[in-house]
Short mmCIF file of C-alpha atoms and ligand atoms in Angstrom, two decimals:
data_model
loop_
_atom_site.label_atom_id
_atom_site.label_comp_id
_atom_site.label_asym_id
_atom_site.label_seq_id
_atom_site.Cartn_x
_atom_site.Cartn_y
_atom_site.Cartn_z
CA MET Y 1 62.28 107.41 -76.95
CA LYS Y 2 65.02 110.04 -77.63
CA ILE Y 3 64.04 113.23 -79.35
CA TYR Y 4 66.28 114.53 -82.20
CA ILE Y 5 65.51 117.70 -84.00
CA ASP Y 6 65.54 117.60 -87.82
CA SER Y 7 66.89 120.97 -88.67
CA SER Y 8 70.04 122.99 -89.83
CA ASP Y 9 68.65 126.17 -88.42
CA ILE Y 10 70.56 127.21 -85.55
CA LYS Y 11 68.11 129.82 -84.32
CA GLU Y 12 65.28 127.18 -84.30
CA ILE Y 13 67.63 124.67 -82.65
CA LYS Y 14 68.75 127.16 -79.86
CA GLU Y 15 65.08 128.10 -79.15
CA ILE Y 16 64.07 124.48 -78.83
CA ASN Y 17 67.18 123.57 -76.75
CA LYS Y 18 66.08 126.06 -74.15
CA THR Y 19 63.91 123.09 -72.97
CA LYS Y 20 67.07 120.89 -72.75
CA LEU Y 21 64.83 118.13 -74.29
CA VAL Y 22 67.05 117.79 -77.39
CA ASP Y 23 69.04 114.52 -77.51
CA GLY Y 24 70.59 115.08 -80.95
CA ILE Y 25 70.25 116.63 -84.37
CA THR Y 26 69.83 115.34 -87.85
CA THR Y 27 70.70 117.35 -90.94
CA ASN Y 28 70.59 116.50 -94.63
CA PRO Y 29 71.80 118.28 -97.86
CA SER Y 30 68.36 119.80 -98.51
CA LEU Y 31 68.16 121.29 -94.96
CA ILE Y 32 71.73 122.56 -95.24
CA ALA Y 33 70.93 124.23 -98.75
CA LYS Y 34 68.12 126.25 -97.14
CA GLN Y 35 70.59 128.09 -94.84
CA ASN Y 36 72.70 129.77 -97.41
CA LYS Y 37 75.81 129.16 -95.28
CA ASN Y 38 78.86 126.93 -95.43
CA ILE Y 39 78.20 123.45 -94.30
CA LYS Y 40 81.12 123.50 -91.88
CA THR Y 41 79.96 126.67 -90.37
CA ILE Y 42 76.48 125.34 -89.87
CA LEU Y 43 77.64 122.11 -88.34
CA LYS Y 44 80.14 123.89 -86.05
CA GLU Y 45 77.38 126.08 -84.70
CA ILE Y 46 75.10 123.16 -84.21
CA CYS Y 47 77.79 121.12 -82.39
CA ASN Y 48 78.59 124.00 -80.16
CA GLU Y 49 74.92 124.14 -78.99
CA ILE Y 50 74.09 120.37 -78.87
CA LYS Y 51 76.38 117.87 -77.24
CA GLY Y 52 74.40 114.74 -78.38
CA PRO Y 53 74.85 113.15 -81.79
CA VAL Y 54 74.63 115.46 -84.87
CA SER Y 55 74.23 113.72 -88.19
CA ALA Y 56 76.01 115.20 -91.15
CA GLU Y 57 75.39 113.73 -94.51
CA VAL Y 58 77.96 112.85 -97.19
CA THR Y 59 77.18 113.87 -100.78
CA ALA Y 60 79.55 111.68 -102.76
CA VAL Y 61 77.87 108.69 -104.33
CA ASP Y 62 80.91 106.34 -104.46
CA CYS Y 63 82.36 104.62 -101.30
CA GLU Y 64 85.76 106.25 -101.78
CA GLY Y 65 84.25 109.76 -101.97
CA MET Y 66 82.04 109.10 -99.01
CA LEU Y 67 84.99 107.94 -96.92
CA LYS Y 68 86.88 111.16 -97.95
CA GLU Y 69 84.06 113.40 -96.95
CA ALA Y 70 83.54 111.44 -93.80
CA LYS Y 71 87.04 112.23 -92.71
CA ILE Y 72 86.50 115.87 -93.31
CA LEU Y 73 83.00 115.99 -91.56
CA LYS Y 74 84.32 113.99 -88.60
CA LYS Y 75 86.94 116.76 -87.88
CA ILE Y 76 84.31 119.35 -87.30
CA ALA Y 77 83.30 117.97 -83.90
CA LYS Y 78 83.49 114.98 -81.62
CA ASN Y 79 79.75 114.50 -81.81
CA ILE Y 80 79.50 114.32 -85.59
CA VAL Y 81 77.80 111.16 -86.86
CA ILE Y 82 78.35 110.32 -90.58
CA LYS Y 83 75.14 109.96 -92.47
CA LEU Y 84 75.27 107.71 -95.52
CA PRO Y 85 72.71 106.81 -98.16
CA LEU Y 86 71.29 103.30 -98.12
CA THR Y 87 72.92 102.15 -101.36
CA PHE Y 88 75.50 99.50 -102.17
CA GLU Y 89 78.26 102.12 -101.90
CA GLY Y 90 76.87 103.56 -98.76
CA LEU Y 91 76.75 100.20 -97.17
CA LYS Y 92 80.33 99.56 -98.09
CA ALA Y 93 81.35 102.89 -96.56
CA CYS Y 94 79.36 102.09 -93.49
CA LYS Y 95 80.98 98.80 -92.86
CA GLU Y 96 84.48 100.47 -93.09
CA LEU Y 97 83.56 103.41 -90.93
CA SER Y 98 82.00 101.04 -88.25
CA ALA Y 99 85.05 98.92 -88.21
CA LYS Y 100 87.04 102.10 -87.21
CA GLY Y 101 84.53 102.90 -84.54
CA ILE Y 102 82.97 105.87 -86.36
CA LYS Y 103 79.33 106.41 -85.73
CA THR Y 104 77.05 106.21 -88.68
CA ASN Y 105 73.43 106.88 -89.67
CA VAL Y 106 72.24 105.15 -92.78
CA THR Y 107 69.47 107.19 -94.31
CA LEU Y 108 66.80 106.96 -96.89
CA CYS Y 109 65.61 103.55 -95.65
CA PHE Y 110 62.31 102.44 -96.97
CA SER Y 111 62.15 98.62 -96.37
CA VAL Y 112 62.86 95.98 -93.73
CA THR Y 113 65.51 94.44 -95.83
CA GLN Y 114 67.31 97.70 -96.24
CA ALA Y 115 67.19 98.28 -92.47
CA LEU Y 116 68.59 94.72 -92.02
CA MET Y 117 71.47 95.52 -94.42
CA ALA Y 118 72.32 98.75 -92.61
CA ALA Y 119 72.37 96.88 -89.23
CA LYS Y 120 74.63 94.17 -90.78
CA SER Y 121 76.98 96.90 -91.97
CA GLY Y 122 77.36 98.00 -88.38
CA ALA Y 123 75.27 101.20 -88.61
CA THR Y 124 74.84 102.99 -85.32
CA TYR Y 125 71.45 104.36 -86.54
CA VAL Y 126 69.09 103.55 -89.43
CA SER Y 127 66.66 106.08 -90.58
CA PRO Y 128 63.43 104.84 -92.02
CA PHE Y 129 61.43 107.67 -93.63
CA ILE Y 130 57.78 107.64 -92.44
CA GLY Y 131 56.26 110.51 -94.19
CA ARG Y 132 57.69 109.83 -97.52
CA LEU Y 133 56.35 106.27 -97.42
CA ASP Y 134 52.88 107.56 -96.39
CA ASP Y 135 53.20 109.94 -99.43
CA ILE Y 136 53.15 106.94 -101.82
CA GLY Y 137 50.25 105.22 -99.98
CA LYS Y 138 52.39 102.81 -97.89
CA SER Y 139 52.54 102.70 -94.07
CA GLY Y 140 55.48 104.41 -92.60
CA VAL Y 141 54.53 103.54 -89.09
CA GLY Y 142 53.99 99.85 -90.27
CA LEU Y 143 57.74 99.95 -91.49
CA ILE Y 144 58.85 100.93 -88.03
CA GLN Y 145 56.80 98.16 -86.39
CA ASP Y 146 58.29 95.61 -88.78
CA ILE Y 147 61.78 96.78 -88.26
CA ARG Y 148 61.43 96.79 -84.45
CA LYS Y 149 60.13 93.12 -84.62
CA VAL Y 150 62.98 92.00 -86.88
CA PHE Y 151 65.71 93.74 -84.74
CA ASP Y 152 64.28 92.25 -81.57
CA ASN Y 153 64.46 88.79 -83.16
CA TYR Y 154 68.33 89.28 -83.31
CA LYS Y 155 69.86 90.65 -80.20
CA ASP Y 156 73.21 90.84 -81.82
CA LEU Y 157 71.83 93.65 -84.08
CA LYS Y 158 72.69 96.84 -82.07
CA THR Y 159 71.51 99.45 -84.66
CA LYS Y 160 69.14 102.02 -83.31
CA ILE Y 161 65.94 102.76 -85.14
CA LEU Y 162 65.78 106.56 -85.86
CA SER Y 163 62.35 107.32 -87.26
CA ALA Y 164 62.59 110.11 -89.75
CA SER Y 165 60.54 112.04 -92.15
CA ILE Y 166 58.06 112.77 -89.32
CA ARG Y 167 55.19 115.16 -90.44
CA ASN Y 168 52.94 115.34 -87.52
CA VAL Y 169 52.42 114.48 -83.75
CA ASP Y 170 50.50 111.37 -84.59
CA HIS Y 171 53.71 110.00 -86.35
CA VAL Y 172 55.62 110.70 -83.10
CA LYS Y 173 53.01 108.87 -81.01
CA GLU Y 174 52.82 105.93 -83.33
CA VAL Y 175 56.51 105.38 -83.77
CA ALA Y 176 56.84 105.69 -79.88
CA LYS Y 177 54.20 103.01 -79.48
CA ALA Y 178 56.08 100.88 -82.06
CA GLY Y 179 59.26 101.07 -80.03
CA SER Y 180 61.35 103.44 -82.10
CA ASP Y 181 64.70 104.21 -80.25
CA ILE Y 182 64.61 107.87 -81.53
CA ALA Y 183 62.39 110.12 -83.62
CA THR Y 184 63.87 113.01 -85.39
CA ILE Y 185 61.23 115.75 -85.42
CA PRO Y 186 60.87 119.01 -87.44
CA PRO Y 187 60.74 122.09 -85.15
CA LYS Y 188 57.14 122.78 -86.15
CA VAL Y 189 56.07 119.35 -84.91
CA PHE Y 190 58.24 119.66 -81.75
CA HIS Y 191 56.22 122.78 -80.84
CA GLU Y 192 53.00 120.93 -81.51
CA MET Y 193 53.93 118.06 -79.21
CA TYR Y 194 53.38 119.93 -75.85
CA LYS Y 195 50.25 121.94 -76.88
CA HIS Y 196 46.67 121.05 -76.11
CA GLU Y 197 43.66 123.34 -76.34
CA LEU Y 198 42.35 121.96 -73.07
CA THR Y 199 45.70 123.02 -71.42
CA ASP Y 200 45.25 126.60 -72.58
CA LYS Y 201 41.54 126.72 -71.66
CA GLY Y 202 42.30 125.17 -68.28
CA LEU Y 203 45.08 127.60 -67.56
CA LYS Y 204 42.92 130.59 -68.43
CA ILE Y 205 40.25 129.33 -65.97
CA PHE Y 206 42.74 128.74 -63.18
CA LEU Y 207 44.31 132.16 -63.71
CA ASP Y 208 40.97 134.00 -63.88
CA ASP Y 209 39.92 132.29 -60.59
CA TRP Y 210 43.25 133.14 -58.97
CA ASN Y 211 43.14 136.76 -59.96
CA SER Y 212 39.71 137.12 -58.41
CA THR Y 213 41.35 136.36 -55.03
CA ASN Y 214 43.74 139.39 -55.24
CA GLN Y 215 46.29 137.14 -53.70
CA LYS Y 216 50.00 136.92 -54.64
CA ILE Y 217 52.31 133.91 -53.90
CA SER Y 218 55.21 135.62 -52.18
C1 E4P X 301 66.13 112.43 -91.81
O1 E4P X 301 67.20 112.40 -91.29
C2 E4P X 301 65.82 113.50 -92.81
O2 E4P X 301 66.59 114.54 -92.64
C3 E4P X 301 64.30 113.90 -92.78
O3 E4P X 301 63.70 113.33 -91.73
C4 E4P X 301 63.59 113.88 -94.02
O4 E4P X 301 62.20 114.32 -93.85
P1 E4P X 301 61.39 114.83 -95.08
O5 E4P X 301 60.83 113.62 -95.74
O6 E4P X 301 60.26 115.65 -94.45
O7 E4P X 301 62.23 115.67 -96.04
#
Protein backbone atom coordinates (compact mmCIF):
# COMPACT_ATOMS: atom_id res chain seq x y z
CA MET A 1 0.00 0.00 0.00
CA LYS A 2 1.32 3.42 -0.91
CA ILE A 3 1.64 6.04 1.79
CA TYR A 4 0.58 9.60 1.11
CA ILE A 5 0.77 12.36 3.70
CA ASP A 6 -2.39 14.40 4.29
CA SER A 7 -0.89 17.81 4.97
CA SER A 8 -0.14 21.26 3.54
CA ASP A 9 2.59 21.97 6.09
CA ILE A 10 5.93 21.92 4.27
CA LYS A 11 7.92 21.61 7.53
CA GLU A 12 6.00 18.48 8.56
CA ILE A 13 6.27 17.07 5.05
CA LYS A 14 10.05 17.68 4.84
CA GLU A 15 10.61 16.08 8.23
CA ILE A 16 8.65 12.95 7.29
CA ASN A 17 10.22 12.80 3.84
CA LYS A 18 13.64 12.29 5.45
CA THR A 19 12.51 8.65 5.59
CA LYS A 20 11.87 8.65 1.81
CA LEU A 21 8.71 6.70 2.56
CA VAL A 22 6.34 9.32 1.18
CA ASP A 23 4.70 8.28 -2.10
CA GLY A 24 2.51 11.36 -2.48
CA ILE A 25 0.64 14.19 -0.76
CA THR A 26 -3.00 15.16 -0.43
CA THR A 27 -4.13 18.67 0.43
CA ASN A 28 -7.58 20.18 0.82
CA PRO A 29 -8.94 23.72 1.29
CA SER A 30 -9.09 23.34 5.10
CA LEU A 31 -5.44 22.19 5.29
CA ILE A 32 -4.37 25.05 2.97
CA ALA A 33 -6.30 27.57 5.11
CA LYS A 34 -4.27 26.56 8.20
CA GLN A 35 -1.01 27.68 6.57
CA ASN A 36 -1.77 31.39 6.08
CA LYS A 37 0.13 31.34 2.78
CA ASN A 38 -0.83 31.61 -0.87
CA ILE A 39 -2.08 28.29 -2.28
CA LYS A 40 0.34 28.40 -5.22
CA THR A 41 3.32 29.01 -2.94
CA ILE A 42 2.29 26.10 -0.71
CA LEU A 43 1.81 23.71 -3.63
CA LYS A 44 5.07 24.77 -5.30
CA GLU A 45 7.00 24.12 -2.09
CA ILE A 46 5.37 20.72 -1.68
CA CYS A 47 5.98 19.72 -5.30
CA ASN A 48 9.66 20.70 -5.02
CA GLU A 49 10.00 18.30 -2.09
CA ILE A 50 7.77 15.41 -3.19
CA LYS A 51 8.04 14.01 -6.69
CA GLY A 52 5.00 11.70 -6.38
CA PRO A 53 1.39 12.82 -6.96
CA VAL A 54 0.30 15.96 -5.07
CA SER A 55 -3.47 16.49 -4.91
CA ALA A 56 -4.65 20.10 -5.21
CA GLU A 57 -8.35 20.71 -4.73
CA VAL A 58 -10.55 23.02 -6.78
CA THR A 59 -12.91 25.33 -4.90
CA ALA A 60 -15.39 26.18 -7.67
CA VAL A 61 -18.66 24.28 -7.44
CA ASP A 62 -19.60 24.35 -11.13
CA CYS A 63 -17.93 22.27 -13.82
CA GLU A 64 -16.77 25.26 -15.86
CA GLY A 65 -15.21 26.91 -12.82
CA MET A 66 -13.55 23.66 -11.79
CA LEU A 67 -12.00 23.25 -15.23
CA LYS A 68 -10.68 26.83 -15.13
CA GLU A 69 -9.11 26.27 -11.71
CA ALA A 70 -7.74 22.90 -12.80
CA LYS A 71 -5.87 24.61 -15.64
CA ILE A 72 -4.26 27.05 -13.18
CA LEU A 73 -3.41 24.39 -10.59
CA LYS A 74 -2.01 22.06 -13.24
CA LYS A 75 0.54 24.71 -14.27
CA ILE A 76 2.11 24.75 -10.80
CA ALA A 77 3.97 21.47 -11.29
CA LYS A 78 3.99 18.29 -13.37
CA ASN A 79 2.95 16.11 -10.44
CA ILE A 80 -0.20 18.04 -9.51
CA VAL A 81 -3.35 15.88 -9.42
CA ILE A 82 -6.65 17.73 -9.66
CA LYS A 83 -8.89 17.03 -6.70
CA LEU A 84 -12.61 17.35 -7.40
CA PRO A 85 -15.63 16.96 -5.13
CA LEU A 86 -17.89 13.96 -5.69
CA THR A 87 -20.84 15.95 -7.04
CA PHE A 88 -22.70 15.99 -10.36
CA GLU A 89 -20.51 18.93 -11.46
CA GLY A 90 -17.37 17.30 -10.13
CA LEU A 91 -18.05 14.11 -12.09
CA LYS A 92 -18.57 16.12 -15.29
CA ALA A 93 -15.25 17.89 -14.73
CA CYS A 94 -13.56 14.57 -13.94
CA LYS A 95 -14.77 13.02 -17.19
CA GLU A 96 -13.43 15.99 -19.19
CA LEU A 97 -10.07 16.10 -17.44
CA SER A 98 -9.62 12.33 -17.67
CA ALA A 99 -10.32 12.44 -21.40
CA LYS A 100 -7.42 14.91 -21.68
CA GLY A 101 -5.14 12.59 -19.72
CA ILE A 102 -5.12 14.82 -16.63
CA LYS A 103 -4.90 12.93 -13.34
CA THR A 104 -7.79 13.40 -10.92
CA ASN A 105 -8.65 12.56 -7.34
CA VAL A 106 -12.39 12.52 -6.64
CA THR A 107 -12.84 13.37 -2.99
CA LEU A 108 -15.56 13.35 -0.32
CA CYS A 109 -16.68 9.81 -1.21
CA PHE A 110 -18.96 8.18 1.35
CA SER A 111 -20.65 5.33 -0.55
CA VAL A 112 -19.98 2.49 -2.98
CA THR A 113 -22.19 4.03 -5.67
CA GLN A 114 -20.29 7.31 -5.41
CA ALA A 115 -17.03 5.41 -5.85
CA LEU A 116 -18.45 3.62 -8.87
CA MET A 117 -19.49 6.94 -10.43
CA ALA A 118 -16.00 8.37 -9.85
CA ALA A 119 -14.44 5.30 -11.46
CA LYS A 120 -16.77 5.48 -14.45
CA SER A 121 -15.82 9.16 -14.83
CA GLY A 122 -12.22 8.03 -15.28
CA ALA A 123 -10.91 9.23 -11.92
CA THR A 124 -7.29 8.26 -11.27
CA TYR A 125 -8.07 8.09 -7.54
CA VAL A 126 -11.21 8.04 -5.43
CA SER A 127 -10.97 9.18 -1.81
CA PRO A 128 -13.42 7.49 0.59
CA PHE A 129 -13.43 9.27 3.98
CA ILE A 130 -13.04 6.68 6.76
CA GLY A 131 -12.99 8.80 9.91
CA ARG A 132 -15.91 11.00 8.96
CA LEU A 133 -18.05 7.89 8.34
CA ASP A 134 -17.04 6.45 11.72
CA ASP A 135 -18.04 9.82 13.23
CA ILE A 136 -21.66 9.24 12.14
CA GLY A 137 -21.71 5.65 13.38
CA LYS A 138 -21.01 3.97 10.02
CA SER A 139 -18.05 1.74 9.20
CA GLY A 140 -15.38 3.59 7.22
CA VAL A 141 -13.28 0.45 6.87
CA GLY A 142 -16.40 -1.45 5.73
CA LEU A 143 -16.74 1.05 2.89
CA ILE A 144 -13.16 0.36 1.74
CA GLN A 145 -13.85 -3.40 1.84
CA ASP A 146 -17.00 -2.93 -0.25
CA ILE A 147 -15.37 -0.63 -2.82
CA ARG A 148 -12.44 -3.05 -3.17
CA LYS A 149 -14.88 -5.90 -3.83
CA VAL A 150 -16.83 -3.94 -6.44
CA PHE A 151 -13.74 -2.63 -8.24
CA ASP A 152 -12.26 -6.14 -8.31
CA ASN A 153 -15.44 -7.40 -10.01
CA TYR A 154 -14.80 -5.09 -12.96
CA LYS A 155 -11.21 -5.23 -14.15
CA ASP A 156 -11.81 -2.38 -16.60
CA LEU A 157 -12.14 0.02 -13.64
CA LYS A 158 -8.63 1.37 -13.16
CA THR A 159 -9.38 3.88 -10.38
CA LYS A 160 -7.15 3.54 -7.31
CA ILE A 161 -8.70 3.50 -3.85
CA LEU A 162 -7.14 6.27 -1.75
CA SER A 163 -8.34 5.82 1.83
CA ALA A 164 -8.68 9.26 3.43
CA SER A 165 -9.80 10.81 6.70
CA ILE A 166 -7.57 8.34 8.54
CA ARG A 167 -7.55 9.06 12.28
CA ASN A 168 -5.37 6.33 13.83
CA VAL A 169 -2.99 3.42 13.19
CA ASP A 170 -5.83 0.94 13.40
CA HIS A 171 -7.44 2.62 10.39
CA VAL A 172 -4.15 2.20 8.51
CA LYS A 173 -3.98 -1.50 9.42
CA GLU A 174 -7.59 -2.16 8.49
CA VAL A 175 -7.52 -0.35 5.13
CA ALA A 176 -4.30 -2.20 4.25
CA LYS A 177 -6.03 -5.50 5.11
CA ALA A 178 -8.95 -4.44 2.93
CA GLY A 179 -6.62 -3.91 -0.04
CA SER A 180 -6.70 -0.13 -0.29
CA ASP A 181 -4.20 0.99 -2.93
CA ILE A 182 -3.15 4.06 -0.94
CA ALA A 183 -3.74 5.56 2.49
CA THR A 184 -3.32 9.28 3.03
CA ILE A 185 -2.10 9.70 6.56
CA PRO A 186 -1.96 12.73 8.86
CA PRO A 187 1.62 13.45 10.10
CA LYS A 188 0.69 12.56 13.70
CA VAL A 189 -0.52 9.08 12.65
CA PHE A 190 2.57 8.57 10.46
CA HIS A 191 4.78 9.03 13.53
CA GLU A 192 2.63 6.56 15.50
CA MET A 193 2.99 3.89 12.81
CA TYR A 194 6.62 2.97 13.54
CA LYS A 195 6.42 3.24 17.34
CA HIS A 196 5.94 0.44 19.84
CA GLU A 197 6.64 0.51 23.58
CA LEU A 198 8.33 -2.90 23.39
CA THR A 199 10.70 -1.54 20.74
CA ASP A 200 11.74 1.28 23.11
CA LYS A 201 12.03 -1.07 26.10
CA GLY A 202 13.92 -3.66 24.06
CA LEU A 203 16.36 -1.08 22.73
CA LYS A 204 17.06 0.19 26.24
CA ILE A 205 17.86 -3.33 27.45
CA PHE A 206 20.16 -3.98 24.48
CA LEU A 207 22.01 -0.69 25.00
CA ASP A 208 22.38 -1.15 28.77
CA ASP A 209 23.83 -4.64 28.23
CA TRP A 210 26.08 -3.39 25.48
CA ASN A 211 27.40 -0.44 27.51
CA SER A 212 28.29 -2.84 30.35
CA THR A 213 30.83 -4.45 27.98
CA ASN A 214 32.74 -1.16 27.44
CA GLN A 215 33.17 -2.16 23.81
CA LYS A 216 32.86 0.01 20.72
CA ILE A 217 32.07 -1.07 17.19
CA SER A 218 34.95 0.44 15.24
C1 LIG B 1 -8.34 13.65 2.05
O1 LIG B 1 -7.87 13.85 0.94
C2 LIG B 1 -8.68 14.69 3.01
O2 LIG B 1 -7.72 15.71 2.85
C3 LIG B 1 -8.59 14.25 4.44
O3 LIG B 1 -8.15 12.93 4.55
C4 LIG B 1 -9.78 14.59 5.26
O4 LIG B 1 -9.57 14.14 6.58
P1 LIG B 1 -10.38 14.68 7.86
O5 LIG B 1 -11.72 14.02 7.85
O6 LIG B 1 -9.57 14.26 9.04
O7 LIG B 1 -10.49 16.17 7.69
